[in-house]
Short mmCIF file of C-alpha atoms in Angstrom, two decimals:
data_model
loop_
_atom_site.label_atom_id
_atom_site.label_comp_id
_atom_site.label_asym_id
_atom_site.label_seq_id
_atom_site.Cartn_x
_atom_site.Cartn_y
_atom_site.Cartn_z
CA UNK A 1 -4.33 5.39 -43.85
CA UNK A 2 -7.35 5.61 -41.89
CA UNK A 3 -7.59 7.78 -39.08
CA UNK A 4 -8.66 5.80 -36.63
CA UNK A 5 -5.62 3.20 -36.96
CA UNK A 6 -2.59 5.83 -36.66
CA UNK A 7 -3.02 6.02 -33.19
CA UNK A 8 -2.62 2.01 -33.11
CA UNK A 9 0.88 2.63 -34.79
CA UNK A 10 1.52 5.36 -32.37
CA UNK A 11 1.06 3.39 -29.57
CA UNK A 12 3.16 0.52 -31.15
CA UNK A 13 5.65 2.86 -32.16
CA UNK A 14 5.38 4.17 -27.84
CA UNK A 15 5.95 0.95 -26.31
CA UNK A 16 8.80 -0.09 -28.99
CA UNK A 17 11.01 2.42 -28.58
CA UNK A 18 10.45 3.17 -24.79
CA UNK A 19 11.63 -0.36 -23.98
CA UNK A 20 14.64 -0.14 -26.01
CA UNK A 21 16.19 2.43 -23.17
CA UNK A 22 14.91 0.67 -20.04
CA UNK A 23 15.74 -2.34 -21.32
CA UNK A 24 19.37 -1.23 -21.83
CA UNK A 25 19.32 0.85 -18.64
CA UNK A 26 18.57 -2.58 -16.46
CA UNK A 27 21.30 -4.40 -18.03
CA UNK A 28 24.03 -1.91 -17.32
CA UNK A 29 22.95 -1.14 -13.81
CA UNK A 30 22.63 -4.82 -13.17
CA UNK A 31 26.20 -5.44 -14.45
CA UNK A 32 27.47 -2.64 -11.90
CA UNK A 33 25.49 -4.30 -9.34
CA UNK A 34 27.55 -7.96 -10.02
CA UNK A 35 30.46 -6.50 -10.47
CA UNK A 36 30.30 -4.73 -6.96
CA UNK A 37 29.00 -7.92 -5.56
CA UNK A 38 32.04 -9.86 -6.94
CA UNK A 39 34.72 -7.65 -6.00
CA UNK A 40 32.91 -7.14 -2.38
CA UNK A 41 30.71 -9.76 -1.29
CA UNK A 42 30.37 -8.35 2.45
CA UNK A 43 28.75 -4.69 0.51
CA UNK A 44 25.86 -7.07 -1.04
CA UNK A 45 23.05 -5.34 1.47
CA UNK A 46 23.88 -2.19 0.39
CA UNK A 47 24.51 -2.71 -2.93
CA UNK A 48 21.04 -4.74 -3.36
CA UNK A 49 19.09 -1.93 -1.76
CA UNK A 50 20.14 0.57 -4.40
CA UNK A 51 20.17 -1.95 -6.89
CA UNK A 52 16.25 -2.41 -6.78
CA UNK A 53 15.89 1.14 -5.96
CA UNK A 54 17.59 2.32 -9.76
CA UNK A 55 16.01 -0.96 -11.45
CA UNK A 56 12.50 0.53 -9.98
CA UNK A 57 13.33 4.03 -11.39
CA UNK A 58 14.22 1.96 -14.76
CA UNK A 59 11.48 0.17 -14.62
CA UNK A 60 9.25 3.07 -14.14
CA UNK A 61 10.34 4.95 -17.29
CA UNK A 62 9.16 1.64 -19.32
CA UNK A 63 5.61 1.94 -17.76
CA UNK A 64 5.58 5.78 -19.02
CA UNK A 65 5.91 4.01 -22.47
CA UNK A 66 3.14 1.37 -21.61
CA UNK A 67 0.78 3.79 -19.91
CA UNK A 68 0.96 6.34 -23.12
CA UNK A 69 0.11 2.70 -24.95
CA UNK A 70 -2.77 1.67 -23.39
CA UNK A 71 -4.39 5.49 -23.34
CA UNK A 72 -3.52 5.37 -27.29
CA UNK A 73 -5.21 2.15 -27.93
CA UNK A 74 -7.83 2.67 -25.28
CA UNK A 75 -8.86 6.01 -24.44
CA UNK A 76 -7.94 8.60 -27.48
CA UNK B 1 -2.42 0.83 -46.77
CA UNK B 2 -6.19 -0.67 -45.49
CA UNK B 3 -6.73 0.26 -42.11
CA UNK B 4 -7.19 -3.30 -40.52
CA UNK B 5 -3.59 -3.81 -41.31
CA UNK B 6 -2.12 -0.91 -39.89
CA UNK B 7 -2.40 -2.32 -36.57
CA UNK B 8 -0.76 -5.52 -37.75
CA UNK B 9 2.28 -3.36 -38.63
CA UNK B 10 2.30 -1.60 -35.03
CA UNK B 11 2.23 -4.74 -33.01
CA UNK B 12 5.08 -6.10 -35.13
CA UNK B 13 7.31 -2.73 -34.38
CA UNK B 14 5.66 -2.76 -30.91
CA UNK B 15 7.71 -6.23 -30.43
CA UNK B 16 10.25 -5.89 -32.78
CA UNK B 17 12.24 -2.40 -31.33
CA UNK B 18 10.75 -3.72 -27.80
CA UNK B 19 12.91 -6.35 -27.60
CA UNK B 20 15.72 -4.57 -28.49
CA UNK B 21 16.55 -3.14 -25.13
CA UNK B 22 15.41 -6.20 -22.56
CA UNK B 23 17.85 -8.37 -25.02
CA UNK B 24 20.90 -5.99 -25.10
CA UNK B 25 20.08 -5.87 -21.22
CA UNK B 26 20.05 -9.43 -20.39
CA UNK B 27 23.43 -9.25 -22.36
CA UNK B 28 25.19 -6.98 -20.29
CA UNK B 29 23.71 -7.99 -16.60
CA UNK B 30 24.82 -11.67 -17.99
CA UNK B 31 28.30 -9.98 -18.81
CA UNK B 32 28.77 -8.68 -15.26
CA UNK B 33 27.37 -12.27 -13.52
CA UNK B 34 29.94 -14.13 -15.73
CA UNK B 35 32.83 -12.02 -14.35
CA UNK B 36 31.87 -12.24 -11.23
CA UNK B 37 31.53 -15.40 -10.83
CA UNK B 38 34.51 -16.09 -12.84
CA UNK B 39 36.31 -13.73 -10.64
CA UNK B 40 35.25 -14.55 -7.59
CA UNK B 41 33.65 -17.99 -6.76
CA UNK B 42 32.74 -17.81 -3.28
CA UNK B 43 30.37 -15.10 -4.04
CA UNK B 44 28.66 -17.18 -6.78
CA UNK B 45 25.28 -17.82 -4.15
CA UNK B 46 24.50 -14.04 -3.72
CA UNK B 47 25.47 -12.96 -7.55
CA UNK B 48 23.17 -16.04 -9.00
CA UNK B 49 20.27 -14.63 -6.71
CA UNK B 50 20.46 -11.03 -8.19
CA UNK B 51 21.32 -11.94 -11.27
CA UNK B 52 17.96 -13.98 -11.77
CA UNK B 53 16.46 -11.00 -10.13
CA UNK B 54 17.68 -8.97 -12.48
CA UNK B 55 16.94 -10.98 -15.51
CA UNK B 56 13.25 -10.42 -14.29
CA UNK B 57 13.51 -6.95 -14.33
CA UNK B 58 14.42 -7.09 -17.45
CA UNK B 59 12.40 -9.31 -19.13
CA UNK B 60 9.58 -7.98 -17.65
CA UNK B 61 10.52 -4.71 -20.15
CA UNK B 62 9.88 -7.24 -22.86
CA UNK B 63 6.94 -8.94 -21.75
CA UNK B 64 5.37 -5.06 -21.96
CA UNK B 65 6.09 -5.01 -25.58
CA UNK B 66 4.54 -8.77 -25.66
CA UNK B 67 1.67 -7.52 -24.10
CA UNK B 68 0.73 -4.21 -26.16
CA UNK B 69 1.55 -6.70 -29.35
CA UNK B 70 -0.97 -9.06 -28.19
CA UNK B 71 -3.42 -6.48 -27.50
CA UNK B 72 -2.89 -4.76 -30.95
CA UNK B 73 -3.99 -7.92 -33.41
CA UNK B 74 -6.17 -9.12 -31.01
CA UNK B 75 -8.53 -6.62 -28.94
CA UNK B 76 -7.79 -3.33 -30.87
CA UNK C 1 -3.32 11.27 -42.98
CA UNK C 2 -6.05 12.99 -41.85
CA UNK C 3 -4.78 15.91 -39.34
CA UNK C 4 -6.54 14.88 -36.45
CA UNK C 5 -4.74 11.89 -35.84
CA UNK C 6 -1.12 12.87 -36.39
CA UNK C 7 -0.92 14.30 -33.38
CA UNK C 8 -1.80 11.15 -31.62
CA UNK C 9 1.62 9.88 -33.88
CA UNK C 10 3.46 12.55 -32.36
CA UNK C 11 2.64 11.63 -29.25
CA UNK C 12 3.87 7.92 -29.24
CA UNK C 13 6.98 9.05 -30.82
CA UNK C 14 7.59 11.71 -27.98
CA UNK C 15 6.96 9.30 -25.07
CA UNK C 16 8.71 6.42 -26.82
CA UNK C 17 12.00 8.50 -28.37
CA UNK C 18 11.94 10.63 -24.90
CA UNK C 19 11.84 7.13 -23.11
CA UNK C 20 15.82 6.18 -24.63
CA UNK C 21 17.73 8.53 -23.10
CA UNK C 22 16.90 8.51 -19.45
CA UNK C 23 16.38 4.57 -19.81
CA UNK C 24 20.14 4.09 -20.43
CA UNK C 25 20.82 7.26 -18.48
CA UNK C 26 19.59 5.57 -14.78
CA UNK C 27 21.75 2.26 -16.35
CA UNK C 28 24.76 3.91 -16.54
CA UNK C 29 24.55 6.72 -13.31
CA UNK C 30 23.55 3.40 -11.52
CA UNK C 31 26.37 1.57 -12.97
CA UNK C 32 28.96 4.12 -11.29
CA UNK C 33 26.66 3.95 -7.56
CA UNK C 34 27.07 0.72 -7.39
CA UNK C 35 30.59 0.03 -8.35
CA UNK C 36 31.26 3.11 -6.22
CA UNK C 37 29.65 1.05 -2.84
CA UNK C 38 31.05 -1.68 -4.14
CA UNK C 39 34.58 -0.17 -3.79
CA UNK C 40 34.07 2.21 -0.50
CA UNK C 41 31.14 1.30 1.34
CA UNK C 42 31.90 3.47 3.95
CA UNK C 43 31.06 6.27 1.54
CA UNK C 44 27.88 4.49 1.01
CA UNK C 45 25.95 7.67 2.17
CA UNK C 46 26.55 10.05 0.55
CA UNK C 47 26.88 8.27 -2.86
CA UNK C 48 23.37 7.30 -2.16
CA UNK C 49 22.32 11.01 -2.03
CA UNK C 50 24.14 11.98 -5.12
CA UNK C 51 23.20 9.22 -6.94
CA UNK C 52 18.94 9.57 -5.79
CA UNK C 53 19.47 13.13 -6.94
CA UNK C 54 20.61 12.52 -10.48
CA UNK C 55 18.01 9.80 -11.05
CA UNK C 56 15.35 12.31 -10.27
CA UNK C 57 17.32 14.65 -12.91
CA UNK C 58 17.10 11.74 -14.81
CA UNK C 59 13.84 10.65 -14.24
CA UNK C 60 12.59 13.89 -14.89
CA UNK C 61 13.46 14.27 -18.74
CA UNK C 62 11.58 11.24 -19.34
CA UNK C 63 8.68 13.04 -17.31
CA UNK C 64 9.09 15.49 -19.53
CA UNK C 65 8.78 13.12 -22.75
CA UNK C 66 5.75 11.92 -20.56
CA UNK C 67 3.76 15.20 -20.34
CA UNK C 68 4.40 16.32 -23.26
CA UNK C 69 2.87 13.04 -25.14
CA UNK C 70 -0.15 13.46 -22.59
CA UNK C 71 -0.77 17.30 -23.94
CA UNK C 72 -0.35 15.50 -27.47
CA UNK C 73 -3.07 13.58 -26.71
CA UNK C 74 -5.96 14.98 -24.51
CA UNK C 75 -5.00 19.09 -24.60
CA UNK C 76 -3.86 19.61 -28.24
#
């Protein structure tokens, strides 16, 4: 393999695998966030405040993985 | 393994493991919405506005993976 | 492999292994916030300090994975 190119897999390999646990993470938090919703309609304000609050943190982990990406492919 | 094809095998893992998560996600958030909905009808307005919400979030994760996939056959 | 560029491997796999665990992590500490509100709003407060506070814990393994995968790259 050619040196230049491993980095290309590595920042495949980055994004991959870092979306697998955000990816995961938003589902389950999301389901908590219905399931409160459901059972108590009048807590939605709350509940949708920290909703997008822990989706954000979420999020952010997944643009870790796609920063690390981009500076693989881009900048080393 | 020629080097030109390297990158061919790190945007396929880039997508391939990156969809992983957003799809398990969708699952569960989906899961919870059901339930809800199934358990509690009246609420069905605010838990089909976060669901879709959520959805975003978490297909957003994937499009990431779509993105640095793209970027790997075609720019790199 | 030429040695140069195996760090640069490393350093995808840090950032996107490291990304997993705190991805799922936020899910399912968000999962118990929300179905806590959801329950007891009136203890909305403090479960909202509790629950910023082990994001961050959270939040800061994958920072972790994060730094680690930037030393990788520009420091080793």
């Amino acid at each position: 393999m050619e040196a230049d190119v491993i980095k290309l897999l590595a920042a495949g390999l980055a994004m991959g695998l870092g979306a697998i646990g955000p990816g995961i993470g938003v589902g389950i938090l999301g389901f908590g966030a219905l399931q409160a919703i459901g059972r108590n309609p009048e807590a939605k304000g709350s509940i949708f405040t920290n909703m997008i609050l822990l989706v954000a943190f979420a999020e952010s982990i997944a643009i870790f993985a796609l920063v690390i990406s981009i500076v693989l492919i881009f900048v080393a």
